[in-house]
Coordinates of C-alpha atoms and ligand atoms in Angstrom, one line a residue:
M1 CA -92.0 -45.9 36.5
P2 CA -88.3 -45.8 35.6
N3 CA -87.3 -42.7 33.7
T4 CA -83.6 -42.5 33.3
L5 CA -83.1 -38.7 33.3
Y6 CA -86.0 -37.9 35.6
D7 CA -84.8 -40.4 38.2
A8 CA -81.2 -39.0 38.2
L9 CA -81.8 -35.3 37.8
F10 CA -85.1 -34.4 39.3
R11 CA -86.6 -37.1 41.5
P12 CA -83.9 -36.8 44.2
H13 CA -84.9 -33.2 44.8
E14 CA -88.7 -33.5 44.8
A15 CA -89.0 -32.8 48.6
S16 CA -86.0 -30.4 48.8
G17 CA -86.6 -27.0 50.1
A18 CA -83.0 -25.9 49.1
A19 CA -82.7 -23.2 46.5
F20 CA -82.4 -24.3 42.9
L21 CA -82.7 -21.0 41.1
S22 CA -81.8 -17.5 42.4
L23 CA -83.3 -14.8 40.2
K24 CA -82.1 -11.3 39.3
D25 CA -85.0 -9.8 41.3
G26 CA -83.7 -11.6 44.5
R27 CA -86.4 -14.3 44.4
D28 CA -85.3 -17.9 45.2
I29 CA -87.1 -20.9 43.7
S30 CA -86.6 -24.1 45.7
Y31 CA -86.1 -27.4 44.0
A32 CA -89.5 -28.6 45.4
E33 CA -91.2 -25.5 44.0
F34 CA -89.6 -25.9 40.6
L35 CA -90.6 -29.6 40.4
R36 CA -94.2 -28.8 41.4
L37 CA -94.3 -26.4 38.5
A38 CA -92.7 -29.0 36.2
A39 CA -95.3 -31.5 37.3
R40 CA -98.2 -29.1 36.5
F41 CA -96.6 -28.4 33.1
A42 CA -96.2 -32.2 32.5
H43 CA -99.9 -32.6 33.1
A44 CA -100.6 -29.6 30.7
L45 CA -98.5 -31.4 28.1
S46 CA -100.6 -34.6 28.5
A47 CA -103.8 -32.5 28.4
S48 CA -102.5 -31.1 25.1
G49 CA -102.3 -34.6 23.7
I50 CA -98.5 -35.1 24.2
T51 CA -97.5 -38.7 24.6
P52 CA -94.0 -40.3 25.0
G53 CA -91.8 -39.7 22.0
D54 CA -93.7 -36.6 20.8
R55 CA -91.6 -33.6 20.0
V56 CA -92.3 -30.4 22.0
A57 CA -90.7 -27.2 20.6
L58 CA -90.0 -24.2 22.8
Q59 CA -89.1 -20.7 21.6
A60 CA -89.3 -18.6 24.7
K61 CA -87.2 -16.1 26.7
K62 CA -85.0 -17.6 29.5
S63 CA -87.0 -18.0 32.7
P64 CA -87.6 -20.6 35.4
E65 CA -90.8 -21.6 33.6
A66 CA -88.9 -22.1 30.3
L67 CA -86.5 -24.4 32.2
A68 CA -89.5 -26.2 33.8
V69 CA -90.8 -27.0 30.3
Y70 CA -87.6 -29.0 29.8
A71 CA -88.2 -30.8 33.1
A72 CA -91.8 -31.4 32.1
C73 CA -90.8 -32.9 28.8
V74 CA -88.4 -35.3 30.6
A75 CA -91.2 -36.3 33.0
A76 CA -93.8 -36.7 30.2
G77 CA -91.3 -38.7 28.1
A78 CA -91.5 -36.1 25.3
V79 CA -88.6 -35.0 23.2
F80 CA -87.6 -31.5 24.1
L81 CA -86.8 -29.2 21.1
P82 CA -85.5 -25.8 22.3
L83 CA -85.1 -23.1 19.7
N84 CA -82.9 -20.0 19.7
T85 CA -85.1 -17.0 20.5
A86 CA -83.4 -15.2 17.6
Y87 CA -84.8 -17.5 15.0
T88 CA -87.2 -15.9 12.5
P89 CA -90.7 -17.4 11.9
A90 CA -89.4 -18.9 8.7
E91 CA -86.6 -20.7 10.6
V92 CA -89.0 -21.8 13.3
E93 CA -91.3 -23.2 10.6
Y94 CA -88.5 -25.4 9.2
F95 CA -87.6 -26.8 12.6
V96 CA -91.2 -27.5 13.7
T97 CA -92.1 -29.1 10.4
D98 CA -88.9 -31.1 10.1
A99 CA -89.2 -32.4 13.6
G100 CA -92.9 -33.1 13.3
A101 CA -93.5 -31.3 16.5
R102 CA -96.9 -31.9 18.1
L103 CA -96.7 -28.7 20.2
L104 CA -94.9 -25.3 19.9
I105 CA -94.6 -23.1 23.0
C106 CA -93.7 -19.5 22.1
D107 CA -93.6 -16.1 23.6
G108 CA -97.1 -14.4 23.7
A109 CA -95.7 -11.6 21.5
A110 CA -94.8 -14.0 18.8
R111 CA -98.2 -15.7 18.8
A112 CA -99.7 -13.8 15.9
V113 CA -96.8 -14.5 13.5
L114 CA -96.3 -18.1 14.7
A115 CA -100.0 -19.2 14.6
P116 CA -100.0 -19.6 10.8
V117 CA -96.7 -21.5 11.0
A118 CA -98.2 -23.9 13.7
E119 CA -101.3 -24.3 11.7
K120 CA -99.5 -25.1 8.5
A121 CA -97.3 -27.6 10.4
G122 CA -100.3 -29.2 12.2
T123 CA -98.7 -28.2 15.5
A124 CA -100.7 -27.1 18.6
L125 CA -99.6 -23.7 20.0
L126 CA -99.3 -22.5 23.6
T127 CA -97.7 -19.4 24.9
L128 CA -95.1 -18.7 27.7
D129 CA -94.0 -15.2 28.5
A130 CA -90.8 -14.2 30.3
D131 CA -92.8 -13.6 33.5
G132 CA -94.2 -17.2 33.4
T133 CA -97.7 -16.2 32.2
G134 CA -99.4 -17.4 29.1
T135 CA -101.8 -20.1 27.8
L136 CA -99.4 -22.8 29.1
A137 CA -99.5 -21.4 32.6
D138 CA -103.3 -21.0 32.3
L139 CA -103.7 -24.7 31.3
A140 CA -101.3 -25.8 34.1
R141 CA -102.8 -23.7 36.9
S142 CA -105.4 -26.2 38.0
Q143 CA -103.3 -29.3 37.4
P144 CA -102.0 -31.6 40.2
E145 CA -98.6 -30.8 41.6
T146 CA -97.3 -34.4 41.3
F147 CA -96.9 -36.3 38.1
T148 CA -96.0 -40.0 37.5
P149 CA -93.1 -39.9 35.0
A150 CA -93.5 -41.8 31.8
A151 CA -91.3 -44.9 31.5
R152 CA -88.2 -44.0 29.6
G153 CA -85.0 -46.0 29.3
P154 CA -81.5 -44.9 28.6
H155 CA -81.8 -45.2 24.8
D156 CA -85.1 -43.2 24.5
L157 CA -84.7 -39.8 23.1
A158 CA -84.8 -36.8 25.4
A159 CA -84.0 -33.9 23.1
F160 CA -83.5 -32.7 19.5
L161 CA -81.0 -29.9 19.1
Y162 CA -80.8 -28.5 15.6
T163 CA -77.4 -27.8 14.2
S164 CA -76.7 -26.2 10.8
G165 CA -74.7 -27.9 8.2
T166 CA -72.5 -27.5 5.1
T167 CA -75.5 -27.9 2.8
G168 CA -77.4 -25.1 4.5
R169 CA -80.1 -27.5 5.8
S170 CA -80.2 -27.8 9.6
K171 CA -80.2 -31.2 11.1
G172 CA -81.9 -32.4 14.3
A173 CA -79.3 -34.1 16.5
M174 CA -81.1 -36.8 18.4
L175 CA -79.9 -37.0 22.0
S176 CA -80.9 -39.9 24.3
H177 CA -81.4 -39.9 28.1
D178 CA -78.1 -41.8 28.4
N179 CA -76.2 -39.4 26.2
L180 CA -77.2 -36.5 28.5
L181 CA -76.9 -38.4 31.8
S182 CA -73.5 -40.0 31.1
N183 CA -72.0 -36.6 30.2
A184 CA -73.5 -34.9 33.2
E185 CA -72.0 -37.6 35.4
A186 CA -68.6 -37.3 33.8
L187 CA -68.6 -33.5 34.3
V188 CA -69.8 -33.4 37.9
D189 CA -66.9 -35.7 38.6
A190 CA -64.3 -34.0 36.5
W191 CA -65.2 -30.5 37.8
R192 CA -66.0 -31.5 41.4
F193 CA -69.4 -30.1 41.5
T194 CA -71.4 -30.6 44.8
G195 CA -74.5 -29.4 46.5
E196 CA -72.5 -26.5 47.9
D197 CA -71.9 -25.0 44.5
V198 CA -73.6 -21.9 43.2
L199 CA -73.3 -21.5 39.4
L200 CA -73.5 -18.1 37.8
H201 CA -75.7 -18.9 34.8
A202 CA -75.9 -16.2 32.1
L203 CA -75.9 -18.5 29.1
P204 CA -79.0 -19.1 26.9
I205 CA -80.9 -22.3 27.8
F206 CA -81.6 -23.4 24.2
H207 CA -78.1 -24.8 23.5
T208 CA -75.9 -27.6 24.9
H209 CA -73.8 -25.3 26.9
G210 CA -76.4 -23.5 29.0
L211 CA -78.9 -26.4 29.1
F212 CA -77.1 -29.6 29.3
V213 CA -73.6 -28.7 30.5
A214 CA -74.6 -26.1 33.0
T215 CA -78.1 -27.1 34.1
N216 CA -77.8 -30.9 34.1
V217 CA -74.5 -30.7 36.0
M218 CA -76.1 -28.5 38.7
L219 CA -79.2 -30.8 38.9
L220 CA -77.1 -33.8 39.3
A221 CA -74.9 -32.2 41.9
G222 CA -77.8 -30.7 43.7
G223 CA -76.4 -27.2 43.7
S224 CA -78.0 -23.9 42.8
M225 CA -77.9 -21.4 39.9
I226 CA -77.9 -17.7 39.9
F227 CA -80.2 -17.6 36.8
L228 CA -79.6 -14.4 34.9
P229 CA -81.6 -13.5 31.7
G230 CA -78.5 -12.9 29.7
L231 CA -75.0 -11.6 29.7
D232 CA -75.0 -8.2 31.5
M233 CA -71.7 -7.1 33.1
D234 CA -73.5 -5.3 36.0
D235 CA -75.5 -8.4 36.8
L236 CA -72.4 -10.6 36.6
V237 CA -70.3 -8.4 38.8
A238 CA -73.1 -7.9 41.3
N239 CA -73.7 -11.7 41.7
M240 CA -70.1 -13.1 41.4
P241 CA -69.3 -12.7 45.1
R242 CA -72.2 -15.1 45.9
A243 CA -71.2 -17.7 43.3
T244 CA -68.6 -20.5 43.3
S245 CA -68.4 -21.1 39.6
M246 CA -69.3 -19.8 36.1
M247 CA -69.6 -21.4 32.7
G248 CA -69.3 -19.1 29.6
V249 CA -68.3 -18.8 26.0
P250 CA -65.0 -16.8 25.4
T251 CA -67.0 -13.6 24.9
F252 CA -67.9 -13.8 28.6
Y253 CA -64.2 -13.7 29.5
T254 CA -63.1 -11.0 27.0
R255 CA -66.0 -8.8 28.2
L256 CA -65.0 -9.4 31.9
L257 CA -61.4 -8.5 31.0
A258 CA -62.7 -5.2 29.5
D259 CA -64.4 -4.4 32.7
P260 CA -62.3 -2.6 35.3
R261 CA -64.2 -4.2 38.2
L262 CA -62.7 -7.6 37.4
D263 CA -60.0 -8.2 40.0
R264 CA -58.9 -10.7 42.7
A265 CA -61.4 -9.5 45.2
L266 CA -64.4 -9.9 42.9
T267 CA -63.4 -13.5 42.0
A268 CA -62.1 -14.5 45.4
H269 CA -65.1 -16.7 46.1
M270 CA -65.0 -18.5 42.8
R271 CA -63.5 -21.9 42.6
L272 CA -64.0 -22.6 38.9
F273 CA -64.3 -20.7 35.6
V274 CA -65.2 -22.9 32.6
S275 CA -64.9 -21.8 29.0
G276 CA -66.1 -23.6 25.9
S277 CA -68.2 -23.6 22.6
A278 CA -65.5 -21.5 20.8
P279 CA -61.7 -21.2 21.0
L280 CA -60.4 -19.2 24.0
L281 CA -57.3 -17.3 23.0
A282 CA -54.3 -18.3 25.0
E283 CA -53.8 -14.5 25.6
T284 CA -57.3 -14.3 27.2
H285 CA -56.4 -17.2 29.4
R286 CA -53.2 -15.5 30.5
E287 CA -54.7 -12.1 31.0
F288 CA -57.5 -13.6 33.1
E289 CA -55.0 -15.3 35.4
A290 CA -52.9 -12.2 35.7
R291 CA -56.0 -10.2 36.8
T292 CA -57.7 -12.7 39.0
G293 CA -55.2 -15.4 39.9
K294 CA -57.6 -18.0 38.4
R295 CA -56.8 -20.3 35.5
I296 CA -59.8 -20.7 33.3
L297 CA -60.6 -24.4 32.6
E298 CA -61.3 -24.8 28.9
R299 CA -63.2 -27.8 27.6
Y300 CA -64.4 -28.9 24.1
G301 CA -67.7 -30.2 23.0
M302 CA -70.4 -30.3 20.3
T303 CA -74.1 -30.5 20.1
E304 CA -73.8 -34.0 18.7
T305 CA -71.4 -35.3 21.3
N306 CA -71.9 -33.3 24.4
M307 CA -68.5 -32.7 26.1
N308 CA -65.5 -34.6 24.8
T309 CA -62.4 -33.1 26.5
S310 CA -61.6 -31.0 29.4
N311 CA -58.5 -29.5 31.0
P312 CA -58.0 -31.1 34.4
Y313 CA -59.4 -29.7 37.6
D314 CA -56.3 -30.5 39.6
G315 CA -53.6 -30.9 37.0
E316 CA -52.2 -28.3 34.6
R317 CA -54.8 -26.2 32.7
R318 CA -52.9 -25.5 29.5
A319 CA -53.8 -22.3 27.7
G320 CA -54.5 -22.9 24.0
T321 CA -55.6 -26.5 24.6
V322 CA -58.9 -28.1 25.3
G323 CA -57.4 -30.6 27.7
L324 CA -57.7 -34.4 27.8
P325 CA -60.5 -36.8 26.7
L326 CA -63.1 -37.1 29.5
P327 CA -63.4 -40.5 31.1
G328 CA -65.7 -42.7 29.0
V329 CA -64.9 -40.8 25.8
D330 CA -62.8 -42.6 23.2
L331 CA -61.0 -40.0 21.2
R332 CA -58.6 -40.2 18.3
I333 CA -57.0 -37.8 15.9
A334 CA -57.5 -39.3 12.6
D335 CA -56.6 -38.9 8.9
A336 CA -59.5 -37.1 7.2
E337 CA -59.6 -39.6 4.3
T338 CA -59.0 -43.0 5.9
G339 CA -59.9 -42.5 9.5
A340 CA -56.6 -44.1 10.6
P341 CA -55.0 -42.5 13.6
V342 CA -52.3 -40.0 12.8
A343 CA -48.9 -39.9 14.5
R344 CA -48.8 -38.2 17.9
G345 CA -48.4 -34.5 17.4
D346 CA -49.7 -34.5 13.8
V347 CA -52.8 -32.7 12.7
G348 CA -55.9 -34.7 12.0
I349 CA -59.6 -34.7 12.6
I350 CA -61.0 -35.4 16.0
E351 CA -63.2 -38.5 16.1
V352 CA -65.1 -39.6 19.2
K353 CA -67.0 -42.6 20.4
G354 CA -68.8 -43.1 23.7
R355 CA -72.1 -42.9 25.7
N356 CA -72.0 -39.2 25.1
V357 CA -72.3 -39.4 21.3
F358 CA -75.8 -38.8 19.8
K359 CA -78.1 -41.3 18.1
G360 CA -77.9 -39.6 14.6
Y361 CA -79.7 -36.9 12.7
W362 CA -83.5 -37.1 12.7
N363 CA -84.8 -38.5 9.4
M364 CA -81.4 -38.3 7.8
P365 CA -79.9 -41.8 7.9
E366 CA -77.6 -41.1 5.0
K367 CA -76.2 -38.0 6.4
T368 CA -75.8 -39.8 9.7
A369 CA -74.0 -42.7 8.1
Q370 CA -71.6 -40.2 6.3
E371 CA -70.5 -38.8 9.7
F372 CA -69.7 -42.0 11.4
R373 CA -66.8 -44.4 10.7
P374 CA -67.7 -48.1 10.3
D375 CA -66.2 -48.7 13.8
G376 CA -68.7 -46.3 15.3
F377 CA -66.5 -43.2 15.7
F378 CA -68.2 -39.9 15.0
I379 CA -66.3 -37.5 12.7
T380 CA -66.4 -34.0 14.4
G381 CA -64.8 -32.0 11.6
D382 CA -62.5 -30.3 14.1
L383 CA -58.8 -30.3 13.3
A384 CA -56.5 -30.9 16.2
T385 CA -53.2 -32.3 17.5
M386 CA -52.6 -34.4 20.6
D387 CA -49.3 -33.9 22.4
A388 CA -47.3 -36.5 24.3
D389 CA -49.2 -35.9 27.5
G390 CA -52.6 -36.4 25.7
Y391 CA -53.6 -32.7 25.6
V392 CA -55.7 -31.9 22.6
A393 CA -55.2 -28.5 20.8
I394 CA -57.8 -27.5 18.2
V395 CA -56.0 -25.9 15.3
G396 CA -58.8 -25.4 12.8
R397 CA -61.9 -26.8 11.3
A398 CA -62.3 -29.1 8.3
K399 CA -66.0 -27.9 8.2
D400 CA -66.9 -24.6 6.7
L401 CA -68.2 -23.2 10.0
I402 CA -68.2 -19.7 11.6
I403 CA -68.5 -19.4 15.4
S404 CA -69.7 -16.0 16.5
G405 CA -70.1 -15.4 20.2
G406 CA -70.5 -19.1 20.7
Y407 CA -73.2 -19.5 18.0
N408 CA -72.5 -21.7 15.1
I409 CA -73.2 -20.3 11.7
Y410 CA -72.8 -22.3 8.5
P411 CA -72.0 -20.0 5.5
K412 CA -74.0 -22.0 3.0
E413 CA -77.3 -21.0 4.7
I414 CA -76.4 -17.3 4.3
E415 CA -75.0 -17.7 0.8
L416 CA -78.3 -19.3 -0.4
V417 CA -80.2 -16.2 0.8
L418 CA -77.6 -13.7 -0.5
D419 CA -77.7 -15.3 -3.9
E420 CA -81.4 -14.6 -4.2
Q421 CA -81.0 -10.9 -3.6
P422 CA -81.5 -8.5 -6.6
G423 CA -78.3 -7.8 -8.6
V424 CA -76.3 -10.6 -6.9
A425 CA -74.7 -13.2 -9.2
E426 CA -72.9 -15.2 -6.5
S427 CA -71.7 -14.9 -3.0
A428 CA -69.3 -16.2 -0.4
V429 CA -69.6 -15.9 3.4
I430 CA -66.7 -16.1 5.7
G431 CA -65.8 -15.5 9.4
V432 CA -63.2 -12.9 10.2
P433 CA -61.6 -12.0 13.6
H434 CA -63.8 -9.9 15.8
P435 CA -62.6 -8.5 19.2
D436 CA -65.9 -9.2 21.0
L437 CA -67.4 -12.2 19.2
G438 CA -64.3 -14.1 18.3
E439 CA -65.4 -14.3 14.7
A440 CA -67.9 -12.1 12.8
V441 CA -69.8 -12.9 9.6
V442 CA -68.8 -11.1 6.4
G443 CA -70.5 -11.5 3.0
V444 CA -68.8 -11.0 -0.3
V445 CA -71.0 -10.7 -3.4
V446 CA -70.3 -10.4 -7.1
A447 CA -72.8 -8.3 -9.0
K448 CA -74.8 -9.4 -12.0
A449 CA -73.8 -7.7 -15.2
G450 CA -75.0 -4.1 -15.2
A451 CA -76.2 -4.3 -11.5
K452 CA -74.9 -2.3 -8.6
P453 CA -76.1 -4.0 -5.4
E454 CA -75.5 -1.9 -2.3
E455 CA -74.6 -3.1 1.1
A456 CA -77.5 -1.5 3.0
A457 CA -80.1 -2.8 0.5
L458 CA -78.6 -6.3 0.8
I459 CA -78.6 -6.2 4.5
A460 CA -82.2 -5.0 4.5
G461 CA -83.1 -7.7 1.9
I462 CA -82.0 -10.6 4.1
A463 CA -83.2 -9.2 7.4
G464 CA -86.5 -11.1 7.7
R465 CA -85.0 -14.4 6.4
L466 CA -82.2 -15.1 8.8
A467 CA -81.8 -14.7 12.6
R468 CA -80.0 -11.5 13.3
F469 CA -76.8 -13.3 14.7
K470 CA -76.4 -15.0 11.3
Q471 CA -76.7 -11.8 9.3
P472 CA -73.3 -10.5 7.9
R473 CA -72.0 -7.5 9.9
R474 CA -70.5 -6.3 6.6
I475 CA -71.2 -7.1 3.0
F476 CA -68.6 -6.3 0.4
V477 CA -69.1 -6.2 -3.4
A478 CA -66.1 -7.8 -5.3
D479 CA -65.4 -8.0 -9.0
E480 CA -65.0 -11.8 -8.7
L481 CA -64.5 -14.6 -6.1
P482 CA -61.0 -16.1 -6.0
R483 CA -61.1 -19.7 -7.1
N484 CA -58.7 -22.6 -7.2
T485 CA -58.1 -24.7 -10.3
M486 CA -61.0 -26.9 -9.3
G487 CA -63.3 -23.9 -9.4
K488 CA -63.8 -23.9 -5.6
V489 CA -64.0 -20.5 -3.9
Q490 CA -60.8 -19.9 -1.9
K491 CA -62.3 -18.7 1.4
N492 CA -58.8 -18.5 2.9
V493 CA -58.0 -15.8 0.4
L494 CA -61.2 -13.9 1.3
R495 CA -60.5 -14.3 5.0
E496 CA -57.1 -12.8 4.5
R497 CA -58.5 -9.9 2.5
Y498 CA -61.2 -9.0 4.9
K499 CA -59.5 -9.9 8.2
G500 CA -59.0 -6.3 9.3
S501 CA -62.7 -5.4 8.9
F502 CA -63.3 -5.1 12.6
G503 CA -60.1 -3.7 13.9
Ligands
MLC601 C1 -76.1 -11.4 19.8 N1 -75.9 -10.8 18.6 C2 -74.9 -11.5 18.0 C3 -74.6 -12.6 18.8 N2 -75.4 -12.5 20.0 N3 -74.4 -11.4 16.8 C4 -73.5 -12.3 16.4 N4 -73.1 -13.4 17.2 C5 -73.7 -13.5 18.4 N5 -73.3 -14.6 19.2 C6 -76.4 -9.6 18.0 C7 -77.9 -9.3 18.3 O1 -78.6 -9.8 17.3 C8 -77.9 -7.8 18.3 O2 -77.9 -7.3 17.0 C9 -76.6 -7.5 19.0 O3 -75.7 -8.6 18.7 C10 -76.8 -7.3 20.5 O4 -77.6 -8.4 21.0 P1 -77.6 -8.8 22.5 O5 -78.6 -9.9 22.7 O6 -77.6 -7.6 23.4 O7 -76.2 -9.5 22.6 P2 -75.4 -10.0 23.8 O8 -76.3 -10.2 25.0 O9 -74.3 -9.1 24.0 O10 -75.0 -11.5 23.4 C11 -73.7 -11.8 23.0 C12 -73.4 -13.2 23.7 C13 -74.5 -14.2 23.3 C14 -72.1 -13.6 23.2 C15 -73.5 -13.0 25.2 O11 -74.5 -14.3 21.9 C16 -74.4 -15.5 24.0 O12 -74.9 -15.7 25.1 N6 -73.8 -16.5 23.3 C17 -73.6 -17.8 23.8 C18 -74.1 -18.8 22.8 C19 -74.1 -20.2 23.4 O13 -74.6 -20.5 24.4 N7 -73.3 -21.1 22.7 C20 -73.2 -22.5 23.1 C21 -73.6 -23.4 21.9 S1 -73.5 -25.1 22.4 P3 -78.4 -5.8 16.7 O14 -77.7 -5.5 15.5 O15 -79.9 -6.1 16.5 O16 -78.1 -4.9 17.8 C22 -72.0 -25.6 21.8 C23 -71.4 -26.8 22.2 C24 -70.4 -26.5 23.3 O17 -71.4 -24.9 21.1 O18 -69.2 -27.0 23.2 O19 -70.7 -25.8 24.2
AMP602 P1 -72.1 -26.8 18.2 O1 -72.3 -27.5 16.9 O2 -72.9 -25.5 18.2 O3 -72.4 -27.6 19.3 O4 -70.6 -26.3 18.2 C1 -69.6 -27.3 18.3 C2 -68.3 -26.8 17.7 O5 -67.9 -25.7 18.5 C3 -67.2 -27.8 17.7 O6 -67.3 -28.7 16.7 C4 -66.0 -26.9 17.7 O7 -65.7 -26.5 16.4 C5 -66.5 -25.7 18.5 N1 -66.0 -25.7 19.9 C6 -66.6 -26.1 21.0 N2 -65.8 -25.9 22.1 C7 -64.6 -25.4 21.6 C8 -63.3 -25.0 22.2 N3 -63.1 -25.1 23.5 N4 -62.4 -24.6 21.4 C9 -62.6 -24.5 20.1 N5 -63.7 -24.8 19.5 C10 -64.7 -25.3 20.2

């Protein structure tokens, strides 16, 4: 039966003995092997009662098997809901409950803490460990190695990716088969990926960048991935001579630059370095070129929209810009109030429309409506200019967002937890420059009368509530929060005050 994503990304490789994943331990997994595993997993999903349209949540370490759960969901017609491995059980509970997930697949070590969560949410629970074992594998072992994909059309949903928001309540971005496929097609073409490519893959596979940009592009092109568990400089350096390309967040590039082994010889075999998910400093771009002779290709995207712009493969890759709108993406720089396009060169909000743009936030029609213009353009909240040649430069954010090491963090979510801590009257959370992460989270609290909240106690108090990457690296106690005449906290004043916190 026709299944838009399966037919484009997976079916063509069913009989291919070519390597799809090369692992750190030297093992290769062929396309055919991977797809046999995915077929067994798809049968296991069906055996667990999953039918097309059901949500399947996965919180598991990066492994070929975790990636095969994605392929199995596509084949079974389920909606894949990958979760950051750093999320606490309380955070997982929110996502699983909000999405109405039928099944949660988690690491075996997390089973004890997540079992009550799953039970409360009415969700079945299976386990998948980093070595591929667990109750999912047990269930899949005796299943057939072929699976007839469920019928899914372009507008059926393929994934929910949760993104945080200004209210502190995360929203499930609904992505269709066509959203994902159209973007993969645009990127394969724009970045010239072929079956000869070997991508160095050190990103997590629970976000757009590592899952859809990197993986879908390689599946569509038929290339292979050196599939590393995470960002480790020794692994990166050891494997780079075998690779042709790499995709990373800016921290990948600043860490490479800090490594004396980065030079022309190491990168000689590489045809493409892509950066995205957070701003790449023009200085990083220039230093990287000086050291390696390679110009990083920066692109810009978002969970809700997939990739919107990219610097050109052949043309000029301009440092400090995110390049030109991708083919098929309608992009305008608009006035924040009216949505009318601003004059060339002026600052406005990036708005986009196209097959890449998501279907809305799950169960939040009003929120969805607020973020779209009547003519269908999605309001990204990113402030930018477009120059005479069409290059887009992001100059700031209209949304109160922190990007730390490529992870998005909304201050409100942290402020709500800080406000509940003993002795805290109110709080403000900001991002300040950080040499490794781009931005780091800083909390500023005002004490209740007579109370003396201490940084260490505050940090300990929020530890179990928020994923570690969201927790402030520093919490300062201030006499009061600076406010404007409207009573709104002036975060720019706080950012200025604490900007030197990390050197
Ligand atoms: C890890 N830690 C972080 C962090 N990552 N803290 C803040 N921000 C981060 N991004 C914390 C851990 O909790 C831990 O804390 C300590 O840092 C070391 O953890 P680690 O796991 O050893 O970190 P490391 O491997 O060095 O990870 C850093 C990183 C990683 C930058 C490589 O965060 C990463 O892979 N980021 C990529 C995120 C990504 O894929 N973004 C794309 C989103 S999609 P402690 O105190 O316990 O030691 C998107 C759309 C688009 O944005 O356009 O692509
Ligand atoms: P997310 O919601 O996690 O998908 O993150 C999307 C946000 O990351 C965008 O709205 C931008 O603010 C930011 N972003 C992504 N790529 C870039 C880039 N190349 N430069 C600057 N910001 C970026």
